[in-house]
XYZ file of N, CA and C in Angstrom:
615
model
N 80.069 95.126 77.055
C 80.192 96.304 76.217
C 79.640 95.997 74.846
N 78.683 96.814 74.365
C 78.123 96.676 73.033
C 78.750 97.712 72.113
N 79.129 97.288 70.916
C 79.759 98.195 69.963
C 79.066 98.061 68.621
N 78.756 99.195 67.994
C 78.135 99.210 66.665
C 78.728 100.354 65.866
N 78.645 100.241 64.551
C 79.189 101.273 63.675
C 78.294 101.519 62.490
N 78.402 102.680 61.916
C 77.642 103.024 60.718
C 78.441 104.029 59.898
N 78.126 104.110 58.602
C 78.827 105.026 57.708
C 77.835 105.625 56.725
N 78.152 106.809 56.221
C 77.288 107.491 55.259
C 78.151 108.024 54.102
N 77.624 107.901 52.909
C 78.269 108.424 51.696
C 77.305 109.432 51.119
N 77.743 110.692 50.998
C 76.816 111.736 50.576
C 77.321 112.587 49.430
N 76.390 113.002 48.586
C 76.670 113.983 47.526
C 76.299 115.363 48.044
N 77.220 116.298 47.958
C 77.033 117.640 48.504
C 76.883 118.652 47.385
N 76.083 119.694 47.650
C 75.913 120.792 46.685
C 75.889 122.102 47.444
N 76.659 123.075 46.986
C 76.712 124.393 47.610
C 75.907 125.405 46.783
N 75.498 126.513 47.374
C 74.678 127.509 46.643
C 75.346 128.068 45.385
N 76.669 128.106 45.358
C 77.365 128.657 44.183
C 77.522 127.634 43.060
N 76.922 126.442 43.212
C 77.000 125.423 42.189
C 78.116 124.424 42.387
N 78.977 124.650 43.347
C 80.071 123.724 43.624
C 79.510 122.425 44.184
N 80.116 121.321 43.787
C 79.685 120.023 44.270
C 80.740 119.400 45.175
N 80.339 118.320 45.859
C 81.288 117.646 46.733
C 80.818 116.258 47.116
N 81.714 115.517 47.708
C 81.428 114.187 48.209
C 81.897 114.105 49.661
N 81.213 113.286 50.454
C 81.594 113.120 51.864
C 81.375 111.676 52.281
N 82.298 111.195 53.075
C 82.167 109.885 53.715
C 82.460 110.064 55.210
N 81.535 109.569 56.038
C 81.696 109.707 57.492
C 81.385 108.362 58.145
N 82.282 107.905 59.030
C 82.061 106.671 59.777
C 81.973 106.962 61.276
N 80.979 106.349 61.924
C 80.735 106.592 63.348
C 80.707 105.263 64.090
N 81.367 105.221 65.256
C 81.363 104.033 66.119
C 80.755 104.403 67.464
N 79.879 103.516 67.973
C 79.216 103.748 69.266
C 79.513 102.571 70.184
N 80.057 102.851 71.350
C 80.278 101.844 72.383
C 79.337 102.132 73.537
N 78.593 101.125 73.972
C 77.564 101.324 74.997
C 77.620 100.186 76.009
N 77.499 100.555 77.257
C 77.440 99.571 78.335
C 76.203 99.816 79.160
N 75.365 98.785 79.281
C 74.141 98.887 80.072
C 74.260 98.013 81.310
N 73.598 98.423 82.363
C 73.612 97.645 83.596
C 72.589 98.196 84.568
N 72.645 97.693 85.793
C 71.752 98.149 86.857
C 72.553 98.385 88.118
N 72.154 99.404 88.855
C 72.788 99.693 90.134
C 72.570 98.520 91.079
N 73.658 98.006 91.684
C 73.562 96.816 92.508
C 72.796 97.059 93.803
N 72.629 98.322 94.215
C 71.902 98.608 95.454
C 70.448 99.015 95.179
N 70.256 99.923 94.202
C 68.917 100.447 93.955
C 68.208 99.732 92.826
N 68.953 99.047 91.948
C 68.331 98.381 90.812
C 68.021 99.313 89.666
N 68.327 100.611 89.810
C 68.043 101.578 88.756
C 68.974 101.348 87.557
N 68.501 101.636 86.333
C 69.375 101.485 85.160
C 70.628 102.328 85.304
N 71.727 101.774 84.859
C 73.012 102.461 85.021
C 73.896 102.072 83.846
N 74.472 103.042 83.156
C 75.327 102.722 82.017
C 75.928 103.974 81.408
N 76.641 103.795 80.323
C 77.251 104.940 79.640
C 77.447 104.585 78.176
N 77.641 105.612 77.349
C 77.852 105.418 75.918
C 78.900 106.406 75.425
N 79.702 105.976 74.462
C 80.736 106.821 73.869
C 80.607 106.759 72.350
N 80.494 107.917 71.718
C 80.376 107.998 70.260
C 81.661 108.580 69.687
N 82.219 107.905 68.674
C 83.478 108.324 68.064
C 83.325 108.391 66.544
N 83.717 109.520 65.979
C 83.786 109.644 64.516
C 85.164 109.136 64.099
N 85.202 107.902 63.581
C 86.502 107.296 63.288
C 86.947 107.524 61.841
N 86.041 108.033 60.997
C 86.413 108.252 59.595
C 85.625 109.429 59.063
N 86.339 110.395 58.433
C 85.667 111.590 57.911
C 86.477 112.152 56.736
N 85.878 112.108 55.549
C 86.533 112.616 54.337
C 85.535 113.468 53.564
N 85.954 114.669 53.158
C 85.111 115.575 52.374
C 85.954 116.140 51.221
N 85.385 116.129 50.020
C 86.073 116.702 48.864
C 85.116 117.660 48.153
N 85.623 118.808 47.743
C 84.832 119.834 47.073
C 85.437 120.089 45.674
N 84.576 120.210 44.647
C 85.097 120.369 43.285
C 84.071 121.116 42.441
N 84.562 121.767 41.306
C 83.632 122.412 40.359
C 82.775 121.361 39.676
N 81.557 121.688 39.404
C 80.634 120.725 38.804
C 81.162 120.185 37.475
N 81.877 121.016 36.694
C 82.365 120.581 35.377
C 83.491 119.559 35.484
N 84.097 119.440 36.632
C 85.230 118.517 36.790
C 84.848 117.325 37.685
N 83.589 116.927 37.659
C 83.107 115.869 38.544
C 83.815 114.547 38.284
N 84.008 114.182 36.998
C 84.648 112.900 36.670
C 86.063 112.857 37.231
N 86.788 113.940 37.059
C 88.154 114.006 37.584
C 88.143 113.939 39.118
N 87.177 114.620 39.721
C 87.090 114.653 41.182
C 86.795 113.258 41.742
N 85.903 112.510 41.059
C 85.577 111.166 41.536
C 86.804 110.252 41.458
N 87.609 110.430 40.411
C 88.828 109.623 40.279
C 89.808 109.953 41.403
N 89.968 111.258 41.665
C 90.865 111.668 42.755
C 90.340 111.162 44.103
N 89.020 111.267 44.249
C 88.425 110.810 45.505
C 88.640 109.307 45.705
N 88.514 108.528 44.625
C 88.767 107.090 44.711
C 90.208 106.801 45.079
N 91.133 107.586 44.509
C 92.548 107.395 44.844
C 92.803 107.693 46.327
N 92.188 108.778 46.798
C 92.360 109.150 48.208
C 91.808 108.055 49.132
N 90.607 107.548 48.795
C 89.972 106.549 49.651
C 90.763 105.252 49.688
N 91.293 104.822 48.523
C 92.029 103.557 48.475
C 93.417 103.650 49.092
N 93.960 104.862 49.164
C 95.316 105.024 49.708
C 95.310 105.500 51.164
N 94.127 105.554 51.739
C 94.021 106.046 53.122
C 94.704 105.094 54.084
N 95.509 105.626 54.952
C 96.161 104.851 56.006
C 95.935 105.581 57.337
N 95.541 104.821 58.330
C 95.278 105.413 59.634
C 96.572 105.776 60.331
N 96.595 106.948 60.917
C 97.771 107.395 61.661
C 97.838 106.615 62.970
N 98.876 105.786 63.196
C 98.938 104.971 64.423
C 99.019 105.816 65.688
N 99.651 106.986 65.571
C 99.747 107.851 66.753
C 98.368 108.368 67.132
N 97.598 108.748 66.092
C 96.229 109.216 66.350
C 95.379 108.092 66.931
N 95.501 106.889 66.369
C 94.720 105.763 66.872
C 95.088 105.446 68.315
N 96.393 105.494 68.612
C 96.823 105.222 69.984
C 96.257 106.268 70.940
N 96.282 107.532 70.516
C 95.743 108.596 71.364
C 94.238 108.420 71.559
N 93.532 108.031 70.479
C 92.093 107.825 70.577
C 91.767 106.671 71.510
N 92.458 105.562 71.333
C 92.218 104.407 72.204
C 92.544 104.728 73.659
N 93.636 105.487 73.843
C 94.001 105.869 75.209
C 92.941 106.741 75.852
N 92.354 107.649 75.050
C 91.299 108.517 75.579
C 90.080 107.702 75.986
N 89.683 106.790 75.107
C 88.511 105.965 75.413
C 88.755 105.115 76.656
N 89.975 104.574 76.765
C 90.301 103.755 77.938
C 90.267 104.588 79.209
N 90.883 105.774 79.158
C 90.884 106.644 80.343
C 89.471 107.065 80.713
N 88.667 107.350 79.699
C 87.281 107.736 79.965
C 86.534 106.603 80.651
N 86.733 105.383 80.151
C 86.081 104.234 80.782
C 86.554 104.021 82.205
N 87.878 104.198 82.419
C 88.415 104.019 83.772
C 87.863 105.064 84.731
N 87.727 106.306 84.250
C 87.193 107.374 85.091
C 85.741 107.079 85.465
N 84.969 106.655 84.460
C 83.562 106.342 84.740
C 83.449 105.139 85.674
N 84.318 104.140 85.472
C 84.296 102.974 86.356
C 84.673 103.368 87.786
N 85.718 104.219 87.917
C 86.127 104.669 89.252
C 85.000 105.452 89.928
N 84.277 106.249 89.127
C 83.158 107.000 89.690
C 82.061 106.081 90.193
N 81.757 105.025 89.423
C 80.728 104.081 89.861
C 81.177 103.337 91.117
N 82.457 102.936 91.158
C 82.969 102.232 92.334
C 82.941 103.132 93.572
N 83.226 104.420 93.375
C 83.201 105.351 94.506
C 81.773 105.526 95.018
N 80.818 105.600 94.092
C 79.416 105.711 94.517
C 78.986 104.461 95.279
N 79.417 103.289 94.783
C 79.088 102.042 95.481
C 79.721 102.009 96.864
N 80.987 102.488 96.949
C 81.669 102.497 98.247
C 80.941 103.407 99.229
N 80.542 104.594 98.761
C 79.836 105.521 99.644
C 78.488 104.957 100.062
N 77.790 104.309 99.118
C 76.514 103.702 99.469
C 76.704 102.586 100.482
N 77.798 101.795 100.299
C 78.073 100.728 101.258
C 78.375 101.282 102.640
N 79.169 102.372 102.702
C 79.485 102.981 103.993
C 78.224 103.544 104.655
N 77.362 104.167 103.849
C 76.121 104.709 104.407
C 75.237 103.590 104.942
N 75.160 102.482 104.193
C 74.343 101.353 104.647
C 74.909 100.763 105.932
N 76.256 100.623 105.978
C 76.887 100.063 107.174
C 76.682 100.988 108.379
N 76.815 102.314 108.150
C 76.632 103.263 109.250
C 75.187 103.238 109.749
N 74.235 103.126 108.818
C 72.823 103.072 109.219
C 72.542 101.803 110.017
N 73.082 100.664 109.521
C 72.870 99.402 110.232
C 73.493 99.442 111.626
N 74.691 100.046 111.728
C 75.351 100.149 113.030
C 74.550 101.029 113.991
N 74.049 102.159 113.462
C 73.266 103.062 114.307
C 71.985 102.380 114.784
N 71.344 101.627 113.884
C 70.127 100.916 114.267
C 70.420 99.858 115.324
N 71.551 99.138 115.141
C 71.920 98.098 116.106
C 72.234 98.707 117.467
N 72.983 99.824 117.476
C 73.316 100.476 118.738
C 72.061 101.008 119.422
N 71.133 101.572 118.640
C 69.890 102.074 119.227
C 69.073 100.933 119.814
N 69.038 99.796 119.096
C 68.306 98.635 119.606
C 68.946 98.108 120.889
N 70.298 98.038 120.902
C 70.989 97.587 122.111
C 70.724 98.534 123.286
N 70.731 99.838 122.996
C 70.490 100.818 124.062
C 69.081 100.663 124.632
N 68.106 100.455 123.738
C 66.731 100.252 124.217
C 66.629 98.992 125.062
N 67.341 97.928 124.667
C 67.311 96.683 125.433
C 67.951 96.874 126.806
N 69.107 97.592 126.861
C 69.761 97.844 128.151
C 68.872 98.679 129.058
N 68.204 99.694 128.473
C 67.298 100.523 129.273
C 66.161 99.674 129.839
N 65.619 98.782 128.995
C 64.525 97.925 129.466
C 65.009 96.986 130.561
N 66.220 96.422 130.399
C 66.758 95.515 131.406
C 66.996 96.229 132.733
N 67.550 97.472 132.646
C 67.771 98.235 133.881
C 66.448 98.576 134.552
N 65.461 98.978 133.744
C 64.152 99.299 134.327
C 63.520 98.061 134.940
N 63.663 96.916 134.256
C 63.099 95.675 134.775
C 63.782 95.271 136.075
N 65.135 95.391 136.086
C 65.880 95.025 137.294
C 65.510 95.944 138.458
N 65.379 97.250 138.161
C 64.995 98.196 139.210
C 63.601 97.891 139.732
N 62.695 97.552 138.795
C 61.333 97.228 139.213
C 61.304 95.950 140.050
N 62.076 94.932 139.625
C 62.121 93.675 140.380
C 62.691 93.891 141.782
N 63.775 94.724 141.836
C 64.401 94.981 143.138
C 63.444 95.740 144.060
N 62.721 96.724 143.481
C 61.772 97.491 144.295
C 60.644 96.588 144.795
N 60.162 95.709 143.938
C 59.100 94.793 144.348
C 59.588 93.842 145.434
N 60.862 93.376 145.276
C 61.418 92.466 146.275
C 61.540 93.162 147.630
N 61.994 94.427 147.633
C 62.127 95.172 148.895
C 60.754 95.409 149.522
N 59.752 95.684 148.671
C 58.403 95.915 149.183
C 57.859 94.658 149.853
N 58.073 93.512 149.206
C 57.597 92.249 149.785
C 58.306 91.947 151.102
N 59.628 92.227 151.154
C 60.374 92.003 152.398
C 59.876 92.927 153.504
N 59.509 94.156 153.125
C 58.988 95.083 154.132
C 57.679 94.569 154.710
N 56.812 94.063 153.842
C 55.551 93.505 154.312
C 55.805 92.318 155.234
N 56.777 91.492 154.870
C 57.075 90.291 155.668
C 57.966 90.605 156.869
N 58.482 91.853 156.959
C 59.369 92.288 158.034
C 60.618 91.424 158.093
N 61.263 91.265 156.947
C 62.530 90.528 156.878
C 63.523 91.344 156.054
N 64.810 90.992 156.216
C 65.887 91.596 155.448
C 66.820 90.491 154.962
N 67.572 90.808 153.912
C 68.525 89.841 153.375
C 69.905 90.102 153.967
N 70.518 89.014 154.469
C 71.887 89.057 154.976
C 72.726 88.047 154.180
N 74.044 88.239 154.222
C 74.950 87.276 153.604
C 75.987 86.836 154.631
N 76.207 85.510 154.710
C 77.233 85.022 155.637
C 78.606 85.109 154.993
N 79.628 84.588 155.658
C 80.996 84.721 155.175
C 81.212 84.034 153.838
N 80.381 83.046 153.485
C 80.513 82.359 152.193
C 79.762 83.074 151.087
N 79.025 84.140 151.431
C 78.269 84.886 150.435
C 76.878 84.370 150.204
N 76.453 83.386 150.991
C 75.117 82.811 150.830
C 74.068 83.756 151.407
N 73.052 84.143 150.609
C 72.028 85.056 151.126
C 70.997 84.301 151.967
N 70.497 84.972 153.003
C 69.473 84.372 153.860
C 68.586 85.504 154.375
N 67.299 85.260 154.468
C 66.350 86.255 154.966
C 66.155 86.066 156.475
N 66.359 87.158 157.250
C 66.199 87.149 158.713
C 65.322 88.331 159.116
N 64.926 88.354 160.376
C 64.063 89.421 160.877
C 64.674 90.790 160.619
N 63.839 91.740 160.255
C 64.294 93.097 159.981
C 64.450 93.885 161.270
N 65.149 95.011 161.175
C 65.271 95.921 162.305
C 66.572 95.806 163.060
N 67.556 95.050 162.573
C 68.830 94.876 163.271
C 69.973 95.370 162.382
N 70.976 95.907 163.065
C 72.103 96.490 162.327
C 73.335 95.586 162.305
N 73.369 94.516 163.108
C 74.523 93.626 163.153
C 74.036 92.178 163.153
N 74.751 91.329 162.406
C 74.363 89.928 162.342
C 75.571 89.011 162.382
N 75.400 87.826 162.991
C 76.472 86.835 163.100
C 75.908 85.473 162.724
N 76.765 84.614 162.153
C 76.289 83.287 161.746
C 77.331 82.235 162.090
N 76.841 80.988 162.184
C 77.721 79.840 162.384
C 77.501 78.851 161.244
N 78.486 77.985 160.974
C 78.343 77.009 159.887
C 77.166 76.063 160.064
N 76.693 75.868 161.307
C 75.579 74.948 161.527
C 74.222 75.579 161.244
N 74.212 76.859 160.752
C 72.958 77.516 160.419
C 72.379 78.337 161.538
N 73.143 78.600 162.601
C 72.676 79.445 163.700
C 72.959 80.906 163.375
N 72.052 81.789 163.833
C 72.201 83.213 163.558
C 71.935 84.004 164.829
N 72.633 85.135 164.958
C 72.384 86.089 166.041
C 72.273 87.464 165.416
N 71.193 88.183 165.730
C 70.985 89.552 165.263
C 70.969 90.463 166.471
N 71.578 91.637 166.339
C 71.683 92.560 167.477
C 71.876 93.967 166.959
N 71.567 94.925 167.800
C 71.849 96.335 167.507
C 73.030 96.848 168.314
N 73.627 95.965 169.093
C 74.770 96.319 169.928
C 76.046 96.128 169.113
N 76.687 97.237 168.762
C 77.891 97.160 167.936
C 79.079 96.575 168.695
N 79.002 96.540 170.025
C 80.122 96.017 170.815
C 79.983 94.524 171.085
N 78.854 93.965 170.784
C 78.643 92.550 171.066
C 79.304 91.700 169.990
N 80.130 90.724 170.447
C 80.806 89.797 169.548
C 80.627 88.393 170.118
N 79.753 87.576 169.538
C 79.484 86.247 170.102
C 80.702 85.327 170.042
N 81.614 85.579 169.103
C 82.807 84.735 169.040
C 83.650 84.901 170.304
N 83.653 86.143 170.842
C 84.395 86.404 172.085
C 83.542 86.024 173.283
N 82.278 86.376 173.192
C 81.383 86.162 174.321
C 81.180 84.669 174.612
N 80.990 83.889 173.595
C 80.688 82.471 173.787
C 81.858 81.545 173.488
N 82.954 82.129 172.986
C 84.137 81.328 172.630
C 83.761 80.240 171.606
N 82.988 80.684 170.602
C 82.569 79.770 169.540
C 82.899 80.389 168.169
N 82.692 79.577 167.152
C 83.011 80.011 165.792
C 81.845 80.786 165.186
N 81.813 82.077 165.488
C 80.813 82.969 164.919
C 81.501 83.928 163.932
N 80.842 84.174 162.774
C 81.402 85.097 161.767
C 80.395 86.203 161.454
N 80.934 87.405 161.246
C 80.083 88.575 161.001
C 79.387 88.434 159.650
N 78.103 88.803 159.616
C 77.331 88.820 158.383
C 77.222 90.242 157.823
N 76.950 90.327 156.530
C 76.838 91.635 155.863
C 75.481 91.747 155.179
N 74.970 92.990 155.173
C 73.771 93.275 154.404
C 74.174 93.684 152.977
N 73.714 93.006 151.949
C 74.070 93.399 150.567
C 73.460 94.739 150.228
N 74.171 95.469 149.390
C 73.671 96.757 148.947
C 72.605 96.558 147.880
N 71.531 97.319 147.988
C 70.442 97.195 147.013
C 70.792 97.978 145.766
């Protein structure tokens, strides 16, 4: 906070010949800064007239008037209630301006955070779309290659995938790596051969 003051002492004259004296004191408080987000200049200033005295007198009584004016100036005492009210006003004004700047900063921060979140969500959505499209393309290419090779993917009871001849609706496997494919839904090699055969499943594409 920068603070400066100045005062003026003036001789006054009115059209009717009356003369006068005036003393005026002015105080200026100024705060300069920059917006933390935009860098633009940001600040405020408060001007206060802290002293003001005017005396008017007939021109013929100037000597007497100057003596009275000197007595008034030397006996001047500031009203503490007025000073307290003035200081309180300046403080409240500063607090209001500070609260306004903080609110603007808060809103700017929320806007920046919302923009960053929206950008991040849009980027994530684009990545998920690309991954789904890539996965769909890979799966379609894999099915096309299997069609050319006339094979299909089956899974045994342990979930291990294996490619076998296409065109069958039922499959059975044994732990030793033996496989049976058939279109007969009633055929069960475990019953037919009295061996350890387990049903295989076709994974969903």
